[in-house]
Amino acid sequence: MTARHRLLAVLVAALWGGNFLAIRIGLDHFPPLFLAGLRMLVIAVPALLFVPRPEVPLKWLLGYGLGFGTVQFLFLFVAMDVGMPTGLASLVLQASAPFTVLLGALFLRERLSVRQGIGIGLAVLGLAAIAVSRAQAAALVPVLLTLCGALGWAFGNLCSRLAAPPKPMHLTLWMCVIPPIPLFAASMLTEGPGAGWSAVGAAFSVEGLPGLAAVVYLSVMATVVGSGIWTWLMRRYPAGVVAPYSLLVPVVGIALAAAVLGERPSVTELVAAVVIVGGVLLGTPRPARTTPEEVVGTEEQTPARRAAA
C-alpha cells in the first residue's frame, strides 16, 4: 500500500470518526428517525436519477439497504438521542466487525480460525465490560441499541459480499434508495407526521444552519466521499490490508467528542476500548497471498476473478 493510499485510508477514518459528531449536532435540530431518513434521501434522489442500477440480485440490494442503511442507523441514531455518548458510540459500533465474522461462519460456512476466535472473544469481553459499567450508571439501553445497530451493519456486510457487484460504488449509492421509506414511516408513527418537516423548515435559518451542515456532512462527506474512497481502496488491495484502518474511527470519534463536547470516558471504558480494538484487529482475517497484478488490479475485474472473490 503506497504512502498516498495510506493517507487516503486515514482520511476516510477521520471522515467516519467525524460522522458521530455530526450525528450529535444533527440530533439537536432533527428527530432521530427523520434525520436518519433525510441523510439517505439526500443521496437516494440523485442516485435514482443519474446512477445506473447495480448489476446484482434484488434480494441482496434490499438486504444491504435494510441492514446497513436502515437497521444500523435507526438504532444508532435512537441510541445517541436517548443518551449514548458520541465517542462511545463510535467505539461500540465497531462490534460490527466480529459480528460480521460470526455471521459469515454461521450463514456462509466460512471457517473461523483460532486467531479470529480469540479476537472475537476479546472484543466481546471489552463490550461486556462497557455494558457492566454503563448498567451501573443506569445507561445500559443506549449501549444495547448501538449493538443492535452494529448487528444491522454486519448483516448489510454479508448482503454486500453476496451481491459481489462489478461496480461497488453503484451498490453503495443505490443502497441509499432503500432506507428512506421505512425510516420516514417509522418517524411518522413515533415522532409525528409533521415534526421532521418542521425541523427542515427551521434548518434554513441562522439557528438551524448547524443542523443543515450536519445533514450535508453525513450525506456527502461521510457517505459519498468516505465510502467512495474506501470502495476504491478495497478494489485495489486485499480487504485485510485496508480493513484495519477502520480501527482509527473510534480513536477519531472519542478524540472529537472529548475536544468538542467535553466527553470524558471512564477508566473502565478506556481499558475496554483498548481490548475491543485489539480484539477486532486480531479478528480481522489476514490477507491472502496475492500476485502484484492482483494487488494493483484494474477498474474492471474479469469474470474469473469476480467468481474467485
XYZ file of C-alpha atoms in Angstrom:
309
model
C 0.000 0.000 0.000
C 1.568 3.291 -1.103
C 2.010 6.240 1.271
C -0.630 8.205 -0.649
C -3.154 5.406 -0.314
C -2.406 5.066 3.402
C -3.174 8.756 3.795
C -6.448 8.238 1.923
C -7.363 5.397 4.290
C -6.578 7.640 7.277
C -8.699 10.393 5.707
C -11.664 8.020 5.456
C -11.248 7.049 9.110
C -11.205 10.751 10.029
C -14.351 11.419 7.973
C -16.156 8.463 9.545
C -14.979 9.450 13.032
C -16.400 12.946 12.457
C -19.646 11.271 11.409
C -20.581 10.736 15.070
C -20.058 14.384 15.980
C -22.225 15.364 13.004
C -24.954 12.994 14.225
C -24.846 14.610 17.667
C -25.208 18.083 16.132
C -27.954 16.899 13.794
C -29.934 15.411 16.681
C -30.108 18.873 18.258
C -32.139 20.011 15.227
C -33.992 16.928 13.883
C -35.858 13.940 15.344
C -33.563 10.864 15.184
C -35.517 8.643 12.782
C -36.290 11.562 10.477
C -32.607 12.575 10.478
C -31.588 9.037 9.508
C -34.082 9.035 6.635
C -33.106 12.540 5.496
C -29.454 11.549 5.391
C -30.251 8.747 2.944
C -32.804 10.740 0.931
C -30.182 13.355 0.011
C -28.208 10.595 -1.746
C -31.144 8.491 -2.949
C -32.636 11.152 -5.254
C -29.510 11.786 -7.385
C -28.703 8.054 -7.321
C -32.093 7.247 -8.858
C -31.714 9.978 -11.465
C -28.091 9.618 -12.531
C -26.596 6.284 -11.396
C -27.348 3.016 -13.233
C -28.871 0.305 -11.069
C -26.159 -2.076 -9.876
C -25.989 -5.436 -11.631
C -26.778 -7.502 -8.541
C -29.737 -9.660 -7.443
C -32.527 -7.524 -5.985
C -32.613 -9.519 -2.725
C -29.008 -8.609 -1.897
C -29.584 -4.946 -2.762
C -32.627 -4.912 -0.458
C -30.727 -6.786 2.251
C -27.806 -4.357 2.080
C -30.113 -1.337 2.204
C -32.186 -2.706 5.090
C -29.231 -3.978 7.142
C -26.578 -1.325 6.596
C -28.732 1.687 5.778
C -31.919 1.118 7.795
C -31.344 -1.066 10.865
C -27.859 0.280 11.606
C -28.796 3.957 11.537
C -32.243 3.522 13.062
C -30.759 2.007 16.219
C -27.620 4.193 16.237
C -29.499 7.499 15.915
C -32.077 6.497 18.534
C -29.300 5.295 20.870
C -27.480 8.616 20.627
C -30.744 10.508 21.051
C -31.526 8.703 24.324
C -28.093 9.152 25.863
C -25.350 7.144 24.122
C -22.160 9.257 24.391
C -20.791 10.288 20.993
C -17.290 8.863 21.466
C -18.532 5.632 22.996
C -20.974 5.170 20.098
C -18.081 5.301 17.619
C -16.393 2.513 19.578
C -19.309 0.168 20.321
C -20.446 0.295 16.688
C -17.157 -1.421 15.784
C -18.779 -4.594 17.122
C -19.960 -4.935 13.530
C -16.550 -6.440 12.677
C -16.742 -9.508 14.971
C -20.480 -9.763 14.241
C -19.660 -9.971 10.522
C -17.134 -12.756 11.102
C -19.603 -14.716 13.239
C -22.461 -14.296 10.754
C -20.150 -15.343 7.929
C -19.298 -18.524 9.830
C -22.975 -19.166 10.643
C -24.639 -18.463 7.298
C -21.833 -18.677 4.714
C -19.973 -21.576 6.371
C -16.756 -19.533 6.449
C -14.168 -21.221 8.667
C -13.239 -19.382 11.852
C -9.528 -19.566 12.705
C -8.223 -19.790 16.273
C -6.785 -16.286 15.884
C -10.167 -14.895 14.836
C -11.895 -16.719 17.689
C -9.524 -15.189 20.240
C -10.023 -11.740 18.686
C -13.801 -12.037 18.803
C -13.629 -13.235 22.399
C -11.547 -10.205 23.400
C -13.906 -7.810 21.612
C -16.934 -9.373 23.322
C -15.135 -9.160 26.686
C -14.483 -5.450 26.141
C -18.089 -4.821 25.135
C -19.304 -6.719 28.210
C -17.096 -4.530 30.424
C -18.642 -1.398 28.918
C -22.139 -2.833 29.349
C -21.485 -3.582 33.032
C -20.019 -0.112 33.549
C -22.990 1.525 31.869
C -25.514 -0.647 33.716
C -24.145 0.659 36.996
C -24.916 4.167 35.747
C -28.429 3.153 34.574
C -27.467 3.760 30.919
C -27.362 0.232 29.516
C -30.213 0.674 26.993
C -28.257 3.048 24.674
C -25.375 0.542 24.573
C -27.740 -2.300 23.644
C -29.370 -0.151 20.946
C -25.943 0.651 19.485
C -25.091 -3.073 19.452
C -28.321 -3.688 17.505
C -27.106 -1.093 15.004
C -23.768 -2.910 14.744
C -25.620 -6.171 14.070
C -27.565 -4.464 11.269
C -24.260 -3.269 9.778
C -22.950 -6.846 9.929
C -25.999 -8.213 8.066
C -25.503 -5.475 5.484
C -21.880 -6.556 5.083
C -22.961 -10.126 4.335
C -25.506 -8.991 1.731
C -22.928 -6.702 0.121
C -20.458 -9.600 -0.053
C -23.043 -11.952 -1.545
C -24.069 -9.303 -4.087
C -20.483 -9.257 -5.488
C -21.148 -6.079 -7.518
C -18.955 -5.413 -10.568
C -19.185 -1.689 -9.666
C -19.288 -1.442 -5.857
C -19.893 2.323 -5.782
C -23.161 1.855 -7.694
C -24.268 -0.595 -4.994
C -23.292 1.871 -2.244
C -25.309 4.686 -3.833
C -28.340 2.544 -4.658
C -28.314 1.131 -1.147
C -29.383 4.623 -0.057
C -32.605 4.268 -2.095
C -33.935 1.584 0.283
C -33.863 3.206 3.781
C -35.876 6.455 3.348
C -39.290 4.734 3.101
C -39.044 2.571 6.271
C -37.219 5.313 8.200
C -39.722 8.042 7.298
C -42.606 5.648 8.018
C -41.158 4.883 11.463
C -40.613 8.611 12.036
C -44.213 9.424 11.127
C -45.541 6.753 13.511
C -43.316 7.578 16.503
C -42.217 11.202 16.050
C -45.322 12.631 14.417
C -46.134 13.356 10.754
C -45.011 16.994 10.827
C -42.144 17.100 13.326
C -39.368 16.312 10.867
C -40.557 18.585 8.070
C -40.983 21.451 10.537
C -37.366 20.912 11.503
C -36.366 21.063 7.819
C -38.047 24.455 7.524
C -36.247 25.693 10.634
C -32.918 24.442 9.262
C -32.878 27.244 6.680
C -32.376 29.867 9.379
C -29.291 31.147 11.172
C -30.024 28.960 14.211
C -30.661 25.916 12.041
C -27.504 26.118 9.921
C -25.511 23.704 12.138
C -28.235 21.078 11.648
C -28.216 21.640 7.885
C -24.419 21.400 7.813
C -24.656 18.122 9.769
C -27.001 16.605 7.156
C -24.657 17.658 4.344
C -21.675 16.164 6.166
C -23.489 12.892 6.899
C -24.674 12.519 3.304
C -21.804 13.891 1.230
C -18.604 13.653 3.272
C -19.246 10.528 5.357
C -21.240 8.507 2.817
C -20.308 9.600 -0.721
C -16.706 10.777 -0.225
C -15.760 8.406 2.614
C -17.441 5.319 1.183
C -16.277 6.205 -2.336
C -12.590 6.339 -1.327
C -12.971 3.216 0.821
C -14.594 1.271 -2.005
C -11.818 2.354 -4.379
C -9.132 1.218 -1.916
C -10.900 -2.103 -1.346
C -10.811 -2.735 -5.113
C -7.052 -2.109 -5.289
C -5.922 -4.017 -2.178
C -6.946 -7.132 -0.234
C -9.599 -6.457 2.409
C -7.208 -7.487 5.189
C -4.829 -4.689 4.181
C -7.460 -1.935 4.129
C -9.899 -3.005 6.865
C -7.601 -2.396 9.882
C -7.628 1.343 9.133
C -11.259 1.398 10.273
C -9.899 0.906 13.799
C -8.919 4.579 13.673
C -12.619 5.563 13.515
C -13.289 5.250 17.275
C -9.963 6.968 18.016
C -11.108 9.987 15.999
C -14.658 9.754 17.364
C -13.556 9.672 21.015
C -10.981 12.449 20.465
C -13.517 14.754 18.771
C -16.128 14.056 21.443
C -13.588 14.948 24.139
C -12.360 18.094 22.361
C -15.699 19.481 21.161
C -18.277 18.058 23.576
C -16.134 17.626 26.675
C -16.933 13.903 26.988
C -14.612 12.017 29.326
C -14.851 8.205 29.224
C -14.211 6.334 32.459
C -11.021 4.356 33.085
C -13.005 1.125 32.657
C -14.301 2.283 29.274
C -10.811 3.330 28.110
C -9.340 -0.059 29.077
C -12.286 -1.817 27.420
C -11.718 0.315 24.299
C -8.141 -0.943 24.030
C -9.341 -4.544 24.469
C -12.055 -4.103 21.801
C -9.689 -2.535 19.260
C -7.125 -5.278 19.899
C -9.806 -7.942 19.554
C -11.103 -6.506 16.292
C -7.543 -6.335 14.963
C -6.951 -9.983 15.878
C -10.316 -10.954 14.410
C -9.550 -9.323 11.057
C -8.600 -12.084 8.600
C -5.043 -11.932 7.358
C -4.747 -11.004 3.678
C -4.205 -13.920 1.356
C -1.017 -14.077 -0.663
C -1.531 -12.235 -3.923
C 0.451 -11.509 -7.030
C 1.351 -7.880 -7.817
C -1.289 -7.846 -10.541
C -3.973 -8.908 -8.069
C -2.946 -6.240 -5.577
C -2.928 -3.391 -8.075
C -5.851 -4.712 -10.075
C -7.812 -2.924 -12.743
C -11.055 -0.997 -12.627
C -12.960 -3.889 -14.189
C -12.459 -7.401 -12.838
C -12.543 -10.424 -15.085
C -15.401 -12.886 -14.584
C -12.931 -15.468 -13.248
C -11.556 -13.069 -10.660
C -15.053 -11.944 -9.615
C -16.023 -15.585 -9.157
C -12.925 -16.186 -7.051
C -13.737 -13.160 -4.908
